[in-house]
Short mmCIF file of C-alpha atoms in Angstrom, two decimals:
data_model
loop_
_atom_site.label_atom_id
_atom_site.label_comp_id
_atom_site.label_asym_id
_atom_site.label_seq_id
_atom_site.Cartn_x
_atom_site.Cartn_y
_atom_site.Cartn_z
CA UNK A 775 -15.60 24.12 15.53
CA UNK A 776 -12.03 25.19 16.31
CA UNK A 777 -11.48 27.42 19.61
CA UNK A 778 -8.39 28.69 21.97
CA UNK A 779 -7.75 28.80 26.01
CA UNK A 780 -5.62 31.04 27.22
CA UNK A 781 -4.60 32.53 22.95
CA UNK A 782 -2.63 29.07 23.37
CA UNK A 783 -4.36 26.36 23.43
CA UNK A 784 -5.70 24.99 19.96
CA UNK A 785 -8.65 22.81 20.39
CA UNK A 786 -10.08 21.37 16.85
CA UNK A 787 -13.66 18.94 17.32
CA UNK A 788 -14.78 17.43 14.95
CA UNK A 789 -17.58 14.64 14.09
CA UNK A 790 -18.41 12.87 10.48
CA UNK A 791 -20.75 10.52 9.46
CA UNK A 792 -20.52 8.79 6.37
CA UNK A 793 -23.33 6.50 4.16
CA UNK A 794 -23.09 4.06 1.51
CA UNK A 795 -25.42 1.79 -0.20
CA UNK A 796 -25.27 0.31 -4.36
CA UNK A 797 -26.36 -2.69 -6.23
CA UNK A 798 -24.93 -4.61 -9.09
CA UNK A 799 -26.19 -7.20 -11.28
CA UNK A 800 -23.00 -8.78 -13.26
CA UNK A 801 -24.11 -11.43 -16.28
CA UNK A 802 -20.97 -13.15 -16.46
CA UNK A 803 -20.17 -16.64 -18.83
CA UNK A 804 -17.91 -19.47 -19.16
CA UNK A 805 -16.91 -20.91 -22.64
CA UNK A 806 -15.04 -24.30 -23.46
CA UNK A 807 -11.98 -24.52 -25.75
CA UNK A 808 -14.31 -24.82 -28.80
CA UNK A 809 -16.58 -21.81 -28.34
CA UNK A 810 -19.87 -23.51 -26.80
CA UNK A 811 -21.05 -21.99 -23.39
CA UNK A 812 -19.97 -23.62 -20.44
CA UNK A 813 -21.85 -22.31 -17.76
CA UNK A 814 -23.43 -18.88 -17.21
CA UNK A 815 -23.12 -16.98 -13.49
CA UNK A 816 -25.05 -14.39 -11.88
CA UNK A 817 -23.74 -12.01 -9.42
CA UNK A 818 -25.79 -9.88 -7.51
CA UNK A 819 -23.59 -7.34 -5.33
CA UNK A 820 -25.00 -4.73 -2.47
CA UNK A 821 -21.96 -2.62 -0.77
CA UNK A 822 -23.56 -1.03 2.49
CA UNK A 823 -21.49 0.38 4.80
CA UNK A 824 -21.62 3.20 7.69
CA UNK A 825 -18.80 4.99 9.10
CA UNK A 826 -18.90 7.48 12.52
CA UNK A 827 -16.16 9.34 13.51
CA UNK A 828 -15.66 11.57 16.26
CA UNK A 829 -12.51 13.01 17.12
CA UNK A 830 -10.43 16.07 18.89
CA UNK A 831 -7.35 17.84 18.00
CA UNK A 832 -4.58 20.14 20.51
CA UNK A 833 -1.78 21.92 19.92
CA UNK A 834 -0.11 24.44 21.46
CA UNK A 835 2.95 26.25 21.70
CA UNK A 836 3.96 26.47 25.38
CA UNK A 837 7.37 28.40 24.81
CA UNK A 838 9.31 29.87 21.69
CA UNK A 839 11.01 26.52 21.85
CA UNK A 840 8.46 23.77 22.64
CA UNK A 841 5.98 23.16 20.81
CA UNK A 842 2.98 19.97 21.94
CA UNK A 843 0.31 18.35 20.07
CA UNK A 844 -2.16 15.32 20.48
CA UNK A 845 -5.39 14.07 20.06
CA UNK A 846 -8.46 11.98 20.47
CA UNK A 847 -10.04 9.55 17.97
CA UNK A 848 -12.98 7.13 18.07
CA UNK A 849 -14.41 5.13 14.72
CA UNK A 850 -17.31 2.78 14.34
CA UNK A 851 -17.88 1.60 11.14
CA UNK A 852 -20.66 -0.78 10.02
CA UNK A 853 -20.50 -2.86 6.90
CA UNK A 854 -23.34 -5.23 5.48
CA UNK A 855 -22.10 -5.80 2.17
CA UNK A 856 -23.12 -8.95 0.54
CA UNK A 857 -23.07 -10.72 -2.42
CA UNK A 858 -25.23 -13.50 -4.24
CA UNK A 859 -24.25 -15.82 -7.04
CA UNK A 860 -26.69 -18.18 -9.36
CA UNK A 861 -25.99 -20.18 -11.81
CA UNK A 862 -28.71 -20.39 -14.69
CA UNK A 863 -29.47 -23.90 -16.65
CA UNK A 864 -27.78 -25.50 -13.78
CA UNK A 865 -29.91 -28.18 -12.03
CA UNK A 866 -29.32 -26.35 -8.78
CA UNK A 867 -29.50 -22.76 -9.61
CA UNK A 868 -28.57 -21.39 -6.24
CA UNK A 869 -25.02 -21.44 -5.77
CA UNK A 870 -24.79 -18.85 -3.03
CA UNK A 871 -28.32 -16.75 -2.32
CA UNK A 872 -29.91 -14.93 0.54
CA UNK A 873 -26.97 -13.30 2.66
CA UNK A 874 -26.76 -12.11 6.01
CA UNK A 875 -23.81 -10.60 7.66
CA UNK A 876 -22.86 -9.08 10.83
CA UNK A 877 -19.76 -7.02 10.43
CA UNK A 878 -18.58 -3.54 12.22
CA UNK A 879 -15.58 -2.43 14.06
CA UNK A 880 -14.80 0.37 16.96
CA UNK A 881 -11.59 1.35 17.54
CA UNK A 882 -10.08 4.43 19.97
CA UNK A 883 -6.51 6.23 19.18
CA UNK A 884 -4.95 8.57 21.18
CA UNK A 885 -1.79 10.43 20.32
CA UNK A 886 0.74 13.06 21.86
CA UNK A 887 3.87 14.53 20.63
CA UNK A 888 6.24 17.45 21.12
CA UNK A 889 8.62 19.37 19.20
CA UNK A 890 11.52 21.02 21.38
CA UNK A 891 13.50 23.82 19.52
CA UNK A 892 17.26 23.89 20.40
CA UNK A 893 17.12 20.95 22.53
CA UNK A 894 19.27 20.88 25.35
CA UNK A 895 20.43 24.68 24.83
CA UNK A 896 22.14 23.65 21.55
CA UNK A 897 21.94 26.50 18.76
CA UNK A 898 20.57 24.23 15.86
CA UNK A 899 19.55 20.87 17.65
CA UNK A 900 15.88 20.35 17.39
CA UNK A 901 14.36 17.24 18.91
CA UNK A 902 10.82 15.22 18.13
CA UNK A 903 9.16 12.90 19.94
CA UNK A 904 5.61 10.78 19.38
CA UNK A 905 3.63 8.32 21.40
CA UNK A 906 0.76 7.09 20.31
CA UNK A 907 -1.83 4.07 21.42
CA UNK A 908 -4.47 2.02 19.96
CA UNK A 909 -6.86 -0.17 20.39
CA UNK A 910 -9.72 -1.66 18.27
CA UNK A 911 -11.96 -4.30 18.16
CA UNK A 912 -13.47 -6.20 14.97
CA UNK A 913 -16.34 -8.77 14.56
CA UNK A 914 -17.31 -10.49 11.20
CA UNK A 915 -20.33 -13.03 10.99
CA UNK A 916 -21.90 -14.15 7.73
CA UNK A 917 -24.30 -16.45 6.64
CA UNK A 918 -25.22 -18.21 3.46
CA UNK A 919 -26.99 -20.78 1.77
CA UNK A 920 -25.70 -23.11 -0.84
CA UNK A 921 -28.74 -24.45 -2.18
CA UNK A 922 -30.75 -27.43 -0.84
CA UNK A 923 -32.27 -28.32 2.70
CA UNK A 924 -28.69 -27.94 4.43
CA UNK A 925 -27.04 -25.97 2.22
CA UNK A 926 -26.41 -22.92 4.82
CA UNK A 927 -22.90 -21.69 5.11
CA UNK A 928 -21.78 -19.29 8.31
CA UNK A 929 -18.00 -18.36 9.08
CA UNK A 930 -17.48 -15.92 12.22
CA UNK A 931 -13.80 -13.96 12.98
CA UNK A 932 -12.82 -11.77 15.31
CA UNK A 933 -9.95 -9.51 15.78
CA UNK A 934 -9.28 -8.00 18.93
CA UNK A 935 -5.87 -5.85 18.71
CA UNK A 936 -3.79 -2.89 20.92
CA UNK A 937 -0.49 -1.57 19.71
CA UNK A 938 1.36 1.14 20.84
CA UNK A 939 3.81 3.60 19.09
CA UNK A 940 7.02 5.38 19.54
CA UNK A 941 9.16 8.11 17.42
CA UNK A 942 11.72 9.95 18.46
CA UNK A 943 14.20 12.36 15.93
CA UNK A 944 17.08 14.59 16.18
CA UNK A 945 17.85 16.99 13.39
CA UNK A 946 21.13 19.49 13.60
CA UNK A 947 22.02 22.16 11.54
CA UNK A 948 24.93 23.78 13.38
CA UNK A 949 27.31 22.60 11.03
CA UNK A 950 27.87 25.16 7.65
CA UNK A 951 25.44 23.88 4.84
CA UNK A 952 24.86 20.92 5.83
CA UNK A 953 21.95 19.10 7.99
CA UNK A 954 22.17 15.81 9.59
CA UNK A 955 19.18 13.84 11.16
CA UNK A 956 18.82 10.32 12.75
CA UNK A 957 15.77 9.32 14.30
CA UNK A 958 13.64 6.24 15.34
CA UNK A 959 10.16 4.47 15.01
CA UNK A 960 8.93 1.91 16.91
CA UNK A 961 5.75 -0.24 17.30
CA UNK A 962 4.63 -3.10 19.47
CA UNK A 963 1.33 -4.70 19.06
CA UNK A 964 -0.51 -7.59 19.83
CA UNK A 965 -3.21 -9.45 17.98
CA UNK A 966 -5.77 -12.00 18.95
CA UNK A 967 -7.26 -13.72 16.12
CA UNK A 968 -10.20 -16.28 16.23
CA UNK A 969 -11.64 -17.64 13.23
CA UNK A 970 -14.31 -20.15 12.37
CA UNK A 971 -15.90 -21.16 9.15
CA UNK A 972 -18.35 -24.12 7.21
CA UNK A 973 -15.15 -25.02 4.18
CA UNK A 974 -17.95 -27.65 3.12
CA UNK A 975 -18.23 -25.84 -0.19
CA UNK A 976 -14.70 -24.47 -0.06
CA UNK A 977 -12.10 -25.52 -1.99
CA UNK A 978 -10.09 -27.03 0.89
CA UNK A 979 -12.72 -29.91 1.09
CA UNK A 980 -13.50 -29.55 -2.78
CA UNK A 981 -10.33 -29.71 -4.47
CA UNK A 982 -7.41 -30.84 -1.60
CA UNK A 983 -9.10 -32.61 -0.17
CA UNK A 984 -9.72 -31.74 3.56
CA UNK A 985 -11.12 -33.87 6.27
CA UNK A 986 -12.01 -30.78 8.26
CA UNK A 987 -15.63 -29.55 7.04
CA UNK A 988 -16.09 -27.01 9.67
CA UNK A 989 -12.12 -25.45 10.60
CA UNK A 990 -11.39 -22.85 13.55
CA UNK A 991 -8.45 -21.33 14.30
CA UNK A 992 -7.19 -19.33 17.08
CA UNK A 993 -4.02 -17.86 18.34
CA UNK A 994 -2.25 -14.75 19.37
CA UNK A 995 0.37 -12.67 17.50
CA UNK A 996 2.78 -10.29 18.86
CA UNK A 997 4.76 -7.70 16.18
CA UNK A 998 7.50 -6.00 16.98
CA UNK A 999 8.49 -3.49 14.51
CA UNK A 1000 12.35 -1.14 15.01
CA UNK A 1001 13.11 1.10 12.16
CA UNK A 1002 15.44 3.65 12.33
CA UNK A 1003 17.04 6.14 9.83
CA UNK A 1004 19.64 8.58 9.46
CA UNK A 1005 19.89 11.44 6.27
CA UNK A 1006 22.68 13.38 5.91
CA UNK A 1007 22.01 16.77 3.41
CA UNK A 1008 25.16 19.05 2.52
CA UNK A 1009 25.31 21.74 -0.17
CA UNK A 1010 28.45 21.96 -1.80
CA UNK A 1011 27.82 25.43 -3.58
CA UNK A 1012 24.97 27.38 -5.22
CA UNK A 1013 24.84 24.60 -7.70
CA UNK A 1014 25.13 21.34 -6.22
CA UNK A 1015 23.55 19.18 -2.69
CA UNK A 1016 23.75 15.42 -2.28
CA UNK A 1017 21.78 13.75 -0.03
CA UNK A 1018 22.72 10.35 1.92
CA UNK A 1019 19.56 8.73 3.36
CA UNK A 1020 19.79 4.95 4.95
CA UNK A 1021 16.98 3.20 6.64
CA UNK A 1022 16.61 -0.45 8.30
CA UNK A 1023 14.21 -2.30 9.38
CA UNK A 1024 13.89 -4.76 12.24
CA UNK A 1025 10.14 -6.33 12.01
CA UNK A 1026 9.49 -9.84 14.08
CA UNK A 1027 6.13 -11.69 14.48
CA UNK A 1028 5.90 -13.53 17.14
CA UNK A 1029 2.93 -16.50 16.73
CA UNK A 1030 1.42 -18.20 19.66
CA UNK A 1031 -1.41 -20.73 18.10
CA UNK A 1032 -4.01 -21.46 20.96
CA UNK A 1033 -5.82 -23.60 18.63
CA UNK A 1034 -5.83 -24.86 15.00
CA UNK A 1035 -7.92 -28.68 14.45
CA UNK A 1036 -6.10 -28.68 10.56
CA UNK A 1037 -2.39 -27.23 10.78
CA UNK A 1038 -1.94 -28.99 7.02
CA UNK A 1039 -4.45 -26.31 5.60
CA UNK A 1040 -5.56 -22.84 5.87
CA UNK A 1041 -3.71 -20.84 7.34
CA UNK A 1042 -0.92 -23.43 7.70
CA UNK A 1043 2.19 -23.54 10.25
CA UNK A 1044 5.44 -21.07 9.67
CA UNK A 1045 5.85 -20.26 12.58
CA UNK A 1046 7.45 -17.11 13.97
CA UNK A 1047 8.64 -14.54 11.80
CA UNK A 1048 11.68 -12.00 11.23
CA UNK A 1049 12.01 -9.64 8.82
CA UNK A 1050 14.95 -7.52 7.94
CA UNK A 1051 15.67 -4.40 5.27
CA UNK A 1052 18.25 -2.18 4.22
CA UNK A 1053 17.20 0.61 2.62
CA UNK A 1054 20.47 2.60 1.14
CA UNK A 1055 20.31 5.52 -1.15
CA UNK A 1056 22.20 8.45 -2.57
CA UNK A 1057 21.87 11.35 -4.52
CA UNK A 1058 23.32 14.86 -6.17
CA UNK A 1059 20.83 18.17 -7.33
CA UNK A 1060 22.43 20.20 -9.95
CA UNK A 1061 21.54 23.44 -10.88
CA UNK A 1062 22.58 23.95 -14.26
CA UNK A 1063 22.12 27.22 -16.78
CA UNK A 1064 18.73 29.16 -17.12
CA UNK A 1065 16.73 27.74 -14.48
CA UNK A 1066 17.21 23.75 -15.73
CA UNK A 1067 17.77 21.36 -12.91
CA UNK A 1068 19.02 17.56 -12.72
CA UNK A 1069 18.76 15.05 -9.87
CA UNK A 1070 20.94 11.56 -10.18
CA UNK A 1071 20.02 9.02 -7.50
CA UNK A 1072 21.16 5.29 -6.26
CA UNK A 1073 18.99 3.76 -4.25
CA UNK A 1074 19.82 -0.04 -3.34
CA UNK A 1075 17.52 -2.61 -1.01
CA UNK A 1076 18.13 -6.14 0.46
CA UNK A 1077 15.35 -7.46 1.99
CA UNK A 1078 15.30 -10.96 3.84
CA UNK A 1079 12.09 -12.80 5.11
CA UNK A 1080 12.97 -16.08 7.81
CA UNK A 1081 10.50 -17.74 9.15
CA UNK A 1082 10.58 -20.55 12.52
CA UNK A 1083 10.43 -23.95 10.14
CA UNK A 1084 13.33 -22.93 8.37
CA UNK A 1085 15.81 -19.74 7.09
CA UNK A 1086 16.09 -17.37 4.38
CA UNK A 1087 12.69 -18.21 2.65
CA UNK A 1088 13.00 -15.37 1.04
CA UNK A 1089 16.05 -12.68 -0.31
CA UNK A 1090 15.39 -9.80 -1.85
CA UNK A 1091 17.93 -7.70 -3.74
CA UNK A 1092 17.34 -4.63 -5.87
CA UNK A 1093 19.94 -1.43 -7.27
CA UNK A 1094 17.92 1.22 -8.80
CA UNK A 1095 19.19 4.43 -10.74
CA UNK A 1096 17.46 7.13 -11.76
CA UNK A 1097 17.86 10.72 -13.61
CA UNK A 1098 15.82 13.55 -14.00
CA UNK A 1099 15.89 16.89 -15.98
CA UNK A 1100 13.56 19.65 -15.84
CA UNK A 1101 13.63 23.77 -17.07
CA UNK A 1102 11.92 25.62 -19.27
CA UNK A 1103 12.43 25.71 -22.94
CA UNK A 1104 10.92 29.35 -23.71
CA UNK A 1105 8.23 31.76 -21.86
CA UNK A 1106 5.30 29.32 -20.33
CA UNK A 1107 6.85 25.97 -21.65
CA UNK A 1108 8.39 23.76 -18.72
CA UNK A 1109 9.62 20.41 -19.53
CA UNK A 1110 10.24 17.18 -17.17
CA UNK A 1111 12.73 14.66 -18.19
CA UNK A 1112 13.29 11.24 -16.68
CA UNK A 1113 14.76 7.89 -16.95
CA UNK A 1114 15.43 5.07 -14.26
CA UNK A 1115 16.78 0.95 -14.73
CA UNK A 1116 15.55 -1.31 -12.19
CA UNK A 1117 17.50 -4.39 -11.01
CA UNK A 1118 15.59 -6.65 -9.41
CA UNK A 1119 16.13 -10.59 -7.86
CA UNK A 1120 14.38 -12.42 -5.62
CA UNK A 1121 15.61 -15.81 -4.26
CA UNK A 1122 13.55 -18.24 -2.83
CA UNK A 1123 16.56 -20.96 -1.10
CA UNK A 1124 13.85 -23.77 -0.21
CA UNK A 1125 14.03 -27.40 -0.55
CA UNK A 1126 11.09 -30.28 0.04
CA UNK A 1127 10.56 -33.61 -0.49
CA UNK A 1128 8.77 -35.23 -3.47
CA UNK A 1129 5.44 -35.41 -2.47
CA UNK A 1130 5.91 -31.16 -1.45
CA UNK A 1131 4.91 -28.51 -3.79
CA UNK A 1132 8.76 -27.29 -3.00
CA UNK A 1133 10.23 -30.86 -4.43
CA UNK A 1134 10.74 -28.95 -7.82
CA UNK A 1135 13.10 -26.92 -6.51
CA UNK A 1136 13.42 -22.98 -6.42
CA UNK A 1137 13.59 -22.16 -9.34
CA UNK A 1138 10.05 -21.73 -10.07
CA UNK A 1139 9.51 -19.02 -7.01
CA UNK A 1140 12.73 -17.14 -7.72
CA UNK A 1141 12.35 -13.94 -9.77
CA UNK A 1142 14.52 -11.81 -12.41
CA UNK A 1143 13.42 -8.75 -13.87
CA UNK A 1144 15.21 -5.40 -15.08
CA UNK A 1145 12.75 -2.38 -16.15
CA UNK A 1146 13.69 0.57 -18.24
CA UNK A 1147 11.73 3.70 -17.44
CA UNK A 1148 11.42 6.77 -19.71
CA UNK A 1149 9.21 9.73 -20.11
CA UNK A 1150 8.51 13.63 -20.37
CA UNK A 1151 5.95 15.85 -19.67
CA UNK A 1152 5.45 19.19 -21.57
CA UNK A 1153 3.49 22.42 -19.95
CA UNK A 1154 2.43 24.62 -22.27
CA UNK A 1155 0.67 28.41 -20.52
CA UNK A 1156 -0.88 29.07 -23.76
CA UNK A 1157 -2.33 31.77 -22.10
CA UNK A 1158 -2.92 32.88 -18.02
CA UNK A 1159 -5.78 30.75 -17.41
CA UNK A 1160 -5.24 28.03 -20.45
CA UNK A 1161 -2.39 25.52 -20.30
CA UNK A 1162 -1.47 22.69 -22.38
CA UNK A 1163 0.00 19.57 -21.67
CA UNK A 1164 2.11 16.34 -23.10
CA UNK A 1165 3.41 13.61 -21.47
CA UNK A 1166 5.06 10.28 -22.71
CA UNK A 1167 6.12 7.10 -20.73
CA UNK A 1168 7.55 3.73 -21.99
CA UNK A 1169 7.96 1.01 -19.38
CA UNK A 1170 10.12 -1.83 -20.50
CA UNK A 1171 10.23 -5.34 -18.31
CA UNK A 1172 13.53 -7.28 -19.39
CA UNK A 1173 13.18 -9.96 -17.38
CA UNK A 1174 12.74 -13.73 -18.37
CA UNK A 1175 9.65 -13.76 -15.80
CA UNK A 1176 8.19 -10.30 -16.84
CA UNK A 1177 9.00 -9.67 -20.43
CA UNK A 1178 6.43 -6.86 -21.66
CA UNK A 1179 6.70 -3.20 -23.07
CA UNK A 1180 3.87 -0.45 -22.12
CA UNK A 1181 3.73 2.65 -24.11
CA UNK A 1182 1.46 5.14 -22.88
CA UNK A 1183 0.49 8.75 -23.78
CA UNK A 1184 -1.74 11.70 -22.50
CA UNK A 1185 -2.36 14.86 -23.83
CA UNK A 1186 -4.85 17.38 -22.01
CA UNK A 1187 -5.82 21.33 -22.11
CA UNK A 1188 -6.92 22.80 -18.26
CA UNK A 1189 -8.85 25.97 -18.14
CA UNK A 1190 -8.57 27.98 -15.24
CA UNK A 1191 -12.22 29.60 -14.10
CA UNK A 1192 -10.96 31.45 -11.32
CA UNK A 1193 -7.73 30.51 -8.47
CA UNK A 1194 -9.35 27.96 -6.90
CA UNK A 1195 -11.80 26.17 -9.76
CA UNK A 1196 -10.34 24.74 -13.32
CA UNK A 1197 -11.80 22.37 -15.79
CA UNK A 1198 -9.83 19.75 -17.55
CA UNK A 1199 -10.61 17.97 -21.08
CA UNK A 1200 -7.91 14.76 -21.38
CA UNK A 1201 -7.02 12.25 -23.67
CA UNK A 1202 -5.14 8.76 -23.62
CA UNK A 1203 -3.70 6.36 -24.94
CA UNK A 1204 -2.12 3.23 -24.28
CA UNK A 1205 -0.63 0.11 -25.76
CA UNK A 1206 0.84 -3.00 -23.64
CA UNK A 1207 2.62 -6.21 -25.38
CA UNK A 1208 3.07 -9.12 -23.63
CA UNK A 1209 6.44 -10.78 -24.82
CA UNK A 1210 7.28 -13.74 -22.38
CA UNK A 1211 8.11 -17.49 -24.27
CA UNK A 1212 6.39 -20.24 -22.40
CA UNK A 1213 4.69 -23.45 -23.40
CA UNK A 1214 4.08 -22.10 -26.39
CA UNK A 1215 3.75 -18.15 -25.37
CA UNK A 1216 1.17 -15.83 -24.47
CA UNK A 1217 -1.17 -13.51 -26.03
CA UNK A 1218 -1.42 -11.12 -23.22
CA UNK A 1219 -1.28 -7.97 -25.62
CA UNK A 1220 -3.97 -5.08 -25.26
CA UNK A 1221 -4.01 -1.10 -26.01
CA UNK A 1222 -6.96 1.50 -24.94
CA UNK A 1223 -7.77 5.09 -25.75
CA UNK A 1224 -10.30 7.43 -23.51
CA UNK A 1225 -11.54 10.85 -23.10
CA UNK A 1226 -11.67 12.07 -19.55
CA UNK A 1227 -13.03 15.56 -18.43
CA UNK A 1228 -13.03 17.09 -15.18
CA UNK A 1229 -14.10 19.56 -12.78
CA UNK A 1230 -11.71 20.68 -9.78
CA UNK A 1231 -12.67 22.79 -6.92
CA UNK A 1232 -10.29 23.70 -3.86
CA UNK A 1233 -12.08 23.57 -0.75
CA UNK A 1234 -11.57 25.63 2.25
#
C-alpha cells in the first residue's frame, strides 16, 4: 500500500492481475435473392487473455511552490484468443479449424513532472512541465488450417516501438478577471514493424488477384507529433465569461520501408506523411435570472492530410454552433436544454488514370453532411432518495451522403439506498429512418425499445 518518507514523500505500489476466458458458438446463414439458403457458417470464438501490471507512484511537495510527481509502470499482457469457422453441407467443411496463436506484449513507462507555483517570482505565473518515456515490445504468431493436407495458414508480426514525451504550460492570472494559458505537447516515436503472412486464402490472391502467396513486409516509421494551444478566459461581470481556446496540430510520419516483395498490395506505398489541424473555438456563459444558465459556442476545424506521392489527399472543413440552457423550473425539477448544427465537408482533390480506382474522379470520396442536434433532459427529486428523469434527443443528417433522422427517448426512476449505493430501473426507446436516394434507395430504417436496471456502488 501507500506510505511517506520524510511526511513528504508519497509513495503509491501497486500490482494487478487480471483473467479472462469465454466461448461462443454463432449459427450464422446466407440466403440468395429468392429466399433459398445459400450457405450456412459456424463460428466458434474463445477470448483468453491475461494482463499483469505492476507499477509505482511519487509525489511530493518539496516547497509551498513546487510541487513533483512521477512514476513507474510495467505491463505484460497475454492473449490466446482464437476463432474457428465451418461451413456445414459444404464439400469441405473446414474453412478455418484448430487455432494456435502466440500473442503477448511487455511494455515499461516511466514518467516525471513538476508543477512550479509563481514561476520565476511572478505573483500569478504558474508553470508545468512533463516528460515521459516508453518503450514496448509486441509479438503476434498464429496458425491455422484451411482444410485439406496443406491447408495450414501462419502469419507472424512484430512491433517493436520507443517514444518519448514532452509538455510544458504556462498559465497567468495576474491580470483582473481574466486567465490566459499557452502551453505545448510534444511526442517523438519510432516504430519498427515486421510482418509476414500465408494470403493463399486471402482475398489479395482470391479476388485481386495477387502473385504473392506468402507477403512480408518490413520497415521503420518515425512520428513526430507538435501541438500546441493557447485559451484565453475573461469574465466580463457577475453574469457573463467568454472563453477563446485555439489549438494546432503539427503530426508527420516519416516511412522508411526496409522491405516489401508486393508494393501494389497490402499495405501499399504513400509514402511519408504530414498532417495539419486548426482547432478554433469561442464561447460566452450567461447567467441569467433564478439560477438558469446559457452557454453559446463556435467551434471551427480545418484539417489537411498530404501524403509523399502526391498533396492535399485529403481537406477537411467543419463550423459547428451550439447552445445550451439549463435552471430549474420549480423545487427538485432541473432542466437541460440544447441544440447544435454541424457543417461538415470533406474534399478528396485526387486524380488517376483509367485503369485506377481514382479515374472516376473525386467525387465519389468527397463528403457533405449538415446535422441538427436537439434535446432535453428533465430531473425530477420526487423525493430525497427518489428522482425521476426525461430526456429527448433528435439527430437529423442533412446531407446528400448521410440523409437519416434518429429519434430517441429514455425515461428512468433512481433510488438512492444510502450516499454511496442507488438502484436504477430505465426505459428506451428509439427509432432511426434511413432517407438517402440511390439506385433505387435504401431500406435502412429500424426502431428498438428496452428495459435496463441497475445497481451502482461507489468504491473507496
Amino acid at each position: 500500500g501507500p506510505f511517506t518518507v520524510d511526511q513528504k514523500h508519497n509513495f503509491e505500489p501497486s500490482v494487478s492481475f487480471e483473467a479472462y476466458r469465454d466461448s461462443n458458438f454463432t449459427d450464422s446463414a446466407r440466403y440468395l435473392a429468392s429466399g433459398a439458403l445459400n450457405q450456412r457458417r459456424d463460428y466458434i470464438d474463445k477470448p483468453e487473455f491475461y494482463d499483469v501490471r505492476a507499477q509505482v507512484k511519487y509525489d511530493s511537495f518539496l516547497s509551498d511552490d513546487v510541487y513533483v510527481h512521477g512514476g513507474y509502470s510495467a505491463n505484460y499482457l497475454r492473449n490466446d484468443s482464437v476463432r474457428s469457422e465451418v461451413r456445414p453441407g459444404q464439400a469441405n467443411p473446414n474453412t478455418y479449424v484448430n487455432p494456435d496463436v502466440d500473442n503477448w506484449r511487455v511494455s515499461n513507462v516511466v514518467s516525471l513532472g513538476t508543477a512550479l507555483m509563481n514561476f520565476l517570482r511572478k505573483q500569478g505565473l504558474d508553470a508545468r512541465f512533463g516528460l515521459r518515456g516508453e518503450h514496448a515490445y509486441t509479438n503476434t504468431h498464429g496458425i491455422l488450417f484451411a482444410g485439406g493436407a496443406t491447408g495450414e495458414r501462419g502469419s507472424r508480426t512484430q512491433l517493436n516501438e520507443g517514444w518519448v514525451g514532452e509538455a510544458a504550460s504556462l498559465t497567468y492570472k495576474g491580470l483582473k478577471n481574466t486567465t490566459a494559458f499557452v502551453g505545448v505537447d510534444l511526442e517523438q516515436k519510432v516504430l519498427r514493424w515486421q510482418e509476414t503472412y500465408d494470403a493463399r486464402s486471402h482475398e489479395s490472391i482470391t479476388v485481386f488477384n495477387s502473385g504473392v502467396p506468402f507477403p512480408h513486409y518490413k520497415t521503420n516509421i518515425v512520428y513526430v507529433d507538435f501541438v500546441p494551444k493557447v485559451k484565453l478566459t475573461h469574465r466580463f461581470n457577475s453574469k457573463l465569461k467568454g472563453n477563446f481556446i485555439y489549438k494546432w496540430q503539427e503530426r508527420e510520419r516519416h516511412y522508411n520501408p526496409l522491405s516489401d516483395n508486393d508494393p501494389n498490395y497490402y499495405p501499399g506505398f504513400l509514402g511519408n506523411q504530414q498532417r495539419r489541424v486548426h482547432d478554433i473555438s469561442s464561447s460566452v456563459d450567461v447567467k441569467l435570472v433564478q439560477n438558469w444558465l446559457s452557454t453559446l459556442k463556435y467551434q471551427y476545424v480545418t484539417d489537411n492530410v498530404e501524403f509523399e506521392v502526391g498533396d492535399q489527399q485529403q481537406n477537411l472543413d467543419r463550423n459547428r454552433i451550439t447552445v445550451s440552457l439549463s435552471g430549474p423550473v420549480r423545487d427538485r425539477i432541473f432542466t437541460y436544454f440544447y441544440g447544435g448544427y454541424d457543417y461538415y465537408r470533406v474534399d478528396t482533390p485526387t486524380y488517376g488514370p483509367g485503369t485506377n480506382r481514382w479515374s472516376r474522379g473525386e467525387e465519389d470520396y468527397d463528403f457533405n453532411g449538415d446535422v441538427i442536434l436537439v434535446g432535453t433532459n428533465i430531473n425530477y427529486q420526487i423525493t430525497k432518495p427518489v428522482t425521476l428523469y426525461l430526456s429527448y434527443q433528435l439527430t437529423d443528417a442533412l446531407g446528400n451522403d448521410n440523409n437519416n433522422t434518429l429519434n430517441e427517448a429514455v425515461a428512468g426512476l433512481r433510488f438512492n439506498l444510502n450516499k454511496t449505493t442507488s438502484v436504477e430501473a430505465r426505459y428506451q426507446l428509439f427509432n432511426f429512418q434511413d432517407k438517402r436516394i440511390v439506385d433505387g434507395g435504401y431500406d435502412d430504417d429500424y426502431y428498438g425499445h428496452g428495459i435496463a436496471f441497475g445497481l451502482k456502488k461507489a468504491l473507496g
